[in-house]
PDB file of C-alpha atoms in Angstrom:
ATOM      1  CA  MET U 259       1.279  43.076 156.170  1.00  0.00           C
ATOM      2  CA  ASP U 260       1.019  45.820 153.551  1.00  0.00           C
ATOM      3  CA  VAL U 261       0.005  49.040 155.284  1.00  0.00           C
ATOM      4  CA  GLY U 262      -1.410  50.610 152.099  1.00  0.00           C
ATOM      5  CA  THR U 263      -4.051  47.943 151.515  1.00  0.00           C
ATOM      6  CA  ASN U 264      -6.978  46.445 153.391  1.00  0.00           C
ATOM      7  CA  ALA U 265      -5.198  43.092 153.709  1.00  0.00           C
ATOM      8  CA  GLY U 266      -5.823  41.557 157.090  1.00  0.00           C
ATOM      9  CA  LYS U 267      -8.531  44.070 158.036  1.00  0.00           C
ATOM     10  CA  GLY U 268     -11.448  41.835 157.032  1.00  0.00           C
ATOM     11  CA  THR U 269     -12.726  44.199 154.334  1.00  0.00           C
ATOM     12  CA  LEU U 270     -12.654  43.980 150.577  1.00  0.00           C
ATOM     13  CA  GLY U 271     -10.768  46.513 148.559  1.00  0.00           C
ATOM     14  CA  PRO U 272     -12.668  48.460 145.899  1.00  0.00           C
ATOM     15  CA  ARG U 273     -11.576  46.209 143.026  1.00  0.00           C
ATOM     16  CA  ALA U 274     -12.371  42.996 144.906  1.00  0.00           C
ATOM     17  CA  ALA U 275     -15.778  44.354 145.965  1.00  0.00           C
ATOM     18  CA  THR U 276     -16.567  45.263 142.367  1.00  0.00           C
ATOM     19  CA  VAL U 277     -15.597  41.825 141.053  1.00  0.00           C
ATOM     20  CA  PHE U 278     -17.423  40.075 143.926  1.00  0.00           C
ATOM     21  CA  ALA U 279     -20.643  42.024 143.265  1.00  0.00           C
ATOM     22  CA  LEU U 280     -20.441  41.345 139.526  1.00  0.00           C
ATOM     23  CA  VAL U 281     -19.900  37.593 140.028  1.00  0.00           C
ATOM     24  CA  LEU U 282     -22.816  37.324 142.457  1.00  0.00           C
ATOM     25  CA  THR U 283     -25.025  39.343 140.112  1.00  0.00           C
ATOM     26  CA  LEU U 284     -24.282  36.990 137.227  1.00  0.00           C
ATOM     27  CA  LEU U 285     -24.716  33.829 139.320  1.00  0.00           C
ATOM     28  CA  LEU U 286     -28.050  34.895 140.793  1.00  0.00           C
ATOM     29  CA  ALA U 287     -29.341  36.110 137.435  1.00  0.00           C
ATOM     30  CA  ALA U 288     -28.345  32.807 135.823  1.00  0.00           C
ATOM     31  CA  LEU U 289     -30.017  30.833 138.611  1.00  0.00           C
ATOM     32  CA  SER U 290     -33.184  32.856 138.236  1.00  0.00           C
ATOM     33  CA  GLY U 291     -33.367  32.979 134.456  1.00  0.00           C
ATOM     34  CA  LEU U 292     -31.805  29.694 133.396  1.00  0.00           C
ATOM     35  CA  VAL U 293     -32.901  27.293 136.153  1.00  0.00           C
ATOM     36  CA  MET U 294     -35.829  28.411 138.271  1.00  0.00           C
ATOM     37  CA  TYR U 295     -37.943  30.237 135.672  1.00  0.00           C
ATOM     38  CA  PRO U 296     -37.893  27.269 133.238  1.00  0.00           C
ATOM     39  CA  ALA U 297     -38.659  24.925 136.156  1.00  0.00           C
ATOM     40  CA  ALA U 298     -41.737  26.980 137.056  1.00  0.00           C
ATOM     41  CA  GLN U 299     -42.829  27.040 133.396  1.00  0.00           C
ATOM     42  CA  HIS U 300     -42.376  23.259 133.118  1.00  0.00           C
ATOM     43  CA  LEU U 301     -44.486  22.656 136.215  1.00  0.00           C
ATOM     44  CA  ARG U 302     -47.218  24.958 134.899  1.00  0.00           C
ATOM     45  CA  SER U 303     -47.200  23.182 131.535  1.00  0.00           C
ATOM     46  CA  LEU U 304     -48.376  19.998 133.267  1.00  0.00           C
ATOM     47  CA  GLN U 305     -51.500  21.594 134.792  1.00  0.00           C
ATOM     48  CA  ASP U 306     -53.665  20.111 132.028  1.00  0.00           C
ATOM     49  CA  GLY U 307     -51.865  16.749 132.033  1.00  0.00           C
ATOM     50  CA  ARG U 308     -53.471  13.393 132.764  1.00  0.00           C
ATOM     51  CA  GLN U 309     -53.936  12.616 136.438  1.00  0.00           C
ATOM     52  CA  ALA U 310     -52.749   9.401 138.131  1.00  0.00           C
ATOM     53  CA  ASP U 311     -52.243   8.019 141.630  1.00  0.00           C
ATOM     54  CA  ALA U 312     -48.554   7.396 142.350  1.00  0.00           C
ATOM     55  CA  THR U 313     -46.257   6.027 145.009  1.00  0.00           C
ATOM     56  CA  LEU U 314     -43.152   7.911 146.050  1.00  0.00           C
ATOM     57  CA  VAL U 315     -40.229   5.558 145.366  1.00  0.00           C
ATOM     58  CA  ALA U 316     -37.263   7.784 146.269  1.00  0.00           C
ATOM     59  CA  ALA U 317     -37.632  10.816 148.520  1.00  0.00           C
ATOM     60  CA  GLY U 318     -35.512  13.079 150.657  1.00  0.00           C
ATOM     61  CA  SER U 319     -33.937  16.480 150.761  1.00  0.00           C
ATOM     62  CA  GLY U 320     -32.958  16.303 147.072  1.00  0.00           C
ATOM     63  CA  CYS U 321     -36.574  16.572 145.892  1.00  0.00           C
ATOM     64  CA  PHE U 322     -36.336  20.303 145.252  1.00  0.00           C
ATOM     65  CA  LEU U 323     -33.381  19.564 142.953  1.00  0.00           C
ATOM     66  CA  GLY U 324     -35.194  16.822 141.065  1.00  0.00           C
ATOM     67  CA  GLY U 325     -34.103  13.802 143.113  1.00  0.00           C
ATOM     68  CA  CYS U 326     -37.515  12.251 143.892  1.00  0.00           C
ATOM     69  CA  LYS U 327     -38.955   9.322 141.927  1.00  0.00           C
ATOM     70  CA  VAL U 328     -42.549   8.147 141.623  1.00  0.00           C
ATOM     71  CA  ARG U 329     -44.136   4.945 140.304  1.00  0.00           C
ATOM     72  CA  PHE U 330     -47.580   4.999 138.687  1.00  0.00           C
ATOM     73  CA  GLU U 331     -49.728   3.376 136.028  1.00  0.00           C
ATOM     74  CA  ALA U 332     -50.063   5.274 132.754  1.00  0.00           C
ATOM     75  CA  GLU U 333     -51.279   4.174 129.342  1.00  0.00           C
ATOM     76  CA  GLY U 334     -51.392   0.537 130.438  1.00  0.00           C
ATOM     77  CA  ARG U 335     -47.864   0.265 131.836  1.00  0.00           C
ATOM     78  CA  THR U 336     -45.981   0.948 135.046  1.00  0.00           C
ATOM     79  CA  VAL U 337     -43.836   4.061 134.846  1.00  0.00           C
ATOM     80  CA  VAL U 338     -41.035   5.149 137.193  1.00  0.00           C
ATOM     81  CA  ALA U 339     -40.183   8.799 136.649  1.00  0.00           C
ATOM     82  CA  ASN U 340     -38.282  11.604 138.363  1.00  0.00           C
ATOM     83  CA  LEU U 341     -40.229  14.513 139.762  1.00  0.00           C
ATOM     84  CA  PRO U 342     -38.842  17.723 138.230  1.00  0.00           C
ATOM     85  CA  VAL U 343     -36.743  20.436 139.841  1.00  0.00           C
ATOM     86  CA  GLY U 344     -38.868  22.404 142.277  1.00  0.00           C
ATOM     87  CA  SER U 345     -40.821  19.482 143.745  1.00  0.00           C
ATOM     88  CA  SER U 346     -42.046  19.985 147.281  1.00  0.00           C
ATOM     89  CA  HIS U 347     -41.925  16.417 148.603  1.00  0.00           C
ATOM     90  CA  GLY U 348     -38.600  16.588 150.449  1.00  0.00           C
ATOM     91  CA  LYS U 349     -40.193  15.827 153.814  1.00  0.00           C
ATOM     92  CA  ASP U 350     -42.196  12.869 152.517  1.00  0.00           C
ATOM     93  CA  THR U 351     -40.921   9.326 152.854  1.00  0.00           C
ATOM     94  CA  ALA U 352     -40.701   6.568 150.278  1.00  0.00           C
ATOM     95  CA  GLY U 353     -43.945   4.612 150.000  1.00  0.00           C
ATOM     96  CA  GLU U 354     -46.265   7.588 150.473  1.00  0.00           C
ATOM     97  CA  ARG U 355     -49.121   8.013 148.008  1.00  0.00           C
ATOM     98  CA  LEU U 356     -49.615  11.176 145.997  1.00  0.00           C
ATOM     99  CA  THR U 357     -51.420  12.388 142.903  1.00  0.00           C
ATOM    100  CA  VAL U 358     -49.348  13.255 139.851  1.00  0.00           C
ATOM    101  CA  ARG U 359     -50.006  14.801 136.469  1.00  0.00           C
ATOM    102  CA  TYR U 360     -48.161  13.591 133.395  1.00  0.00           C
ATOM    103  CA  ARG U 361     -47.967  14.612 129.760  1.00  0.00           C
ATOM    104  CA  GLU U 362     -50.158  12.449 127.556  1.00  0.00           C
ATOM    105  CA  GLY U 363     -47.963  10.464 125.188  1.00  0.00           C
ATOM    106  CA  ASP U 364     -44.899  10.947 127.416  1.00  0.00           C
ATOM    107  CA  PRO U 365     -45.657   9.739 130.947  1.00  0.00           C
ATOM    108  CA  ARG U 366     -42.031  10.236 132.042  1.00  0.00           C
ATOM    109  CA  GLU U 367     -42.754  13.981 132.104  1.00  0.00           C
ATOM    110  CA  VAL U 368     -44.518  14.100 135.435  1.00  0.00           C
ATOM    111  CA  ALA U 369     -45.109  16.473 138.345  1.00  0.00           C
ATOM    112  CA  SER U 370     -46.931  16.249 141.631  1.00  0.00           C
ATOM    113  CA  GLN U 371     -50.461  17.661 141.631  1.00  0.00           C
ATOM    114  CA  ASP U 372     -49.346  19.903 144.521  1.00  0.00           C
ATOM    115  CA  ASP U 373     -46.555  21.433 142.416  1.00  0.00           C
ATOM    116  CA  VAL U 374     -48.142  22.060 139.004  1.00  0.00           C
ATOM    117  CA  GLY U 375     -48.896  25.669 139.936  1.00  0.00           C
ATOM    118  CA  GLY U 376     -45.142  26.335 139.888  1.00  0.00           C
ATOM    119  CA  GLY U 377     -45.279  28.264 143.180  1.00  0.00           C
ATOM    120  CA  GLY U 378     -41.999  27.144 144.775  1.00  0.00           C
ATOM    121  CA  PRO U 379     -39.776  27.754 141.752  1.00  0.00           C
ATOM    122  CA  ALA U 380     -41.665  30.968 140.940  1.00  0.00           C
ATOM    123  CA  VAL U 381     -40.950  32.363 144.415  1.00  0.00           C
ATOM    124  CA  PHE U 382     -37.313  31.310 144.170  1.00  0.00           C
ATOM    125  CA  THR U 383     -37.119  32.980 140.730  1.00  0.00           C
ATOM    126  CA  VAL U 384     -38.286  36.265 142.236  1.00  0.00           C
ATOM    127  CA  VAL U 385     -35.983  35.992 145.266  1.00  0.00           C
ATOM    128  CA  SER U 386     -32.869  35.184 143.223  1.00  0.00           C
ATOM    129  CA  GLY U 387     -33.791  37.879 140.675  1.00  0.00           C
ATOM    130  CA  ALA U 388     -34.138  40.425 143.481  1.00  0.00           C
ATOM    131  CA  GLY U 389     -30.775  39.305 144.843  1.00  0.00           C
ATOM    132  CA  ALA U 390     -29.263  39.799 141.393  1.00  0.00           C
ATOM    133  CA  LEU U 391     -30.636  43.349 141.295  1.00  0.00           C
ATOM    134  CA  LEU U 392     -29.266  44.046 144.764  1.00  0.00           C
ATOM    135  CA  PHE U 393     -25.791  42.891 143.774  1.00  0.00           C
ATOM    136  CA  LEU U 394     -26.072  44.809 140.494  1.00  0.00           C
ATOM    137  CA  LEU U 395     -26.609  47.963 142.555  1.00  0.00           C
ATOM    138  CA  ALA U 396     -23.619  47.022 144.725  1.00  0.00           C
ATOM    139  CA  PHE U 397     -21.562  46.513 141.563  1.00  0.00           C
ATOM    140  CA  VAL U 398     -22.500  49.934 140.174  1.00  0.00           C
ATOM    141  CA  TRP U 399     -21.860  51.604 143.542  1.00  0.00           C
ATOM    142  CA  SER U 400     -18.429  49.996 143.938  1.00  0.00           C
ATOM    143  CA  ALA U 401     -17.485  50.745 140.307  1.00  0.00           C
ATOM    144  CA  VAL U 402     -18.378  54.425 140.795  1.00  0.00           C
ATOM    145  CA  ALA U 403     -16.400  54.520 144.066  1.00  0.00           C
ATOM    146  CA  LEU U 404     -13.404  52.946 142.309  1.00  0.00           C
ATOM    147  CA  VAL U 405     -13.494  55.528 139.500  1.00  0.00           C
ATOM    148  CA  ARG U 406     -13.778  58.389 142.023  1.00  0.00           C
ATOM    149  CA  GLN U 407     -10.875  56.989 144.016  1.00  0.00           C
ATOM    150  CA  ARG U 408      -8.679  56.829 140.910  1.00  0.00           C
ATOM    151  CA  ARG U 409      -9.596  60.381 139.898  1.00  0.00           C
ATOM    152  CA  ALA U 410      -8.844  61.693 143.389  1.00  0.00           C
ATOM    153  CA  ALA U 411      -5.478  59.930 143.381  1.00  0.00           C
ATOM    154  CA  ALA U 412      -4.657  61.411 139.964  1.00  0.00           C
ATOM    155  CA  VAL U 413      -5.560  64.958 141.108  1.00  0.00           C
ATOM    156  CA  HIS U 414      -3.437  64.782 144.262  1.00  0.00           C
ATOM    157  CA  ALA U 415      -0.398  63.085 142.705  1.00  0.00           C
ATOM    158  CA  PRO U 416       2.802  65.183 142.736  1.00  0.00           C
ATOM    159  CA  VAL U 417       3.675  66.679 139.369  1.00  0.00           C
ATOM    160  CA  PRO U 418       7.323  66.275 138.308  1.00  0.00           C
ATOM    161  CA  GLY U 419       9.248  69.534 137.986  1.00  0.00           C
ATOM    162  CA  THR U 420       7.223  71.517 140.532  1.00  0.00           C
ATOM    163  CA  GLY U 421       9.854  71.762 143.221  1.00  0.00           C
ATOM    164  CA  ALA U 422       9.845  68.210 144.466  1.00  0.00           C
ATOM    165  CA  THR U 423      13.292  66.682 144.296  1.00  0.00           C
ATOM    166  CA  THR U 424      14.073  63.040 144.093  1.00  0.00           C
ATOM    167  CA  SER U 425      17.811  63.271 144.793  1.00  0.00           C
ATOM    168  CA  GLY U 426      17.356  64.508 148.372  1.00  0.00           C
ATOM    169  CA  VAL U 427      19.875  67.369 147.879  1.00  0.00           C
TER     170      VAL U 427
END
């Protein structure tokens, strides 16, 4: 084991901590801004959509990720459509009845009446955005610590020609 590093001690070195904080900042910001915020906006856009009674065809834990399907009558035909990302019907079982709202002219764009406020994705947007800010602060803190560490090492480094000999004589 290298004595001069933190290897094997269970802690991150300054460079690794900086990179780790930056990666987490970018991932959480992308999740918040590119996934959850548009999902909340999409759900809100269906608030004024046409209302229909539907049957849950496929349910389960994947509902929040857009894995639930509903069947309903719209514009004179039977439609089977996926509920969007952010749906709250993960604990429901297939065959349950629910009310949905769909976009007139495009009934495949559908959301549960319970979800059209966008509350779940909106909360997750705020939480992941706050996490991104937290890791941004950690990134700045670790970057400043890394710069200070390098400056301190440069100040205390031996200067050649000041009495230190390398030959050992």
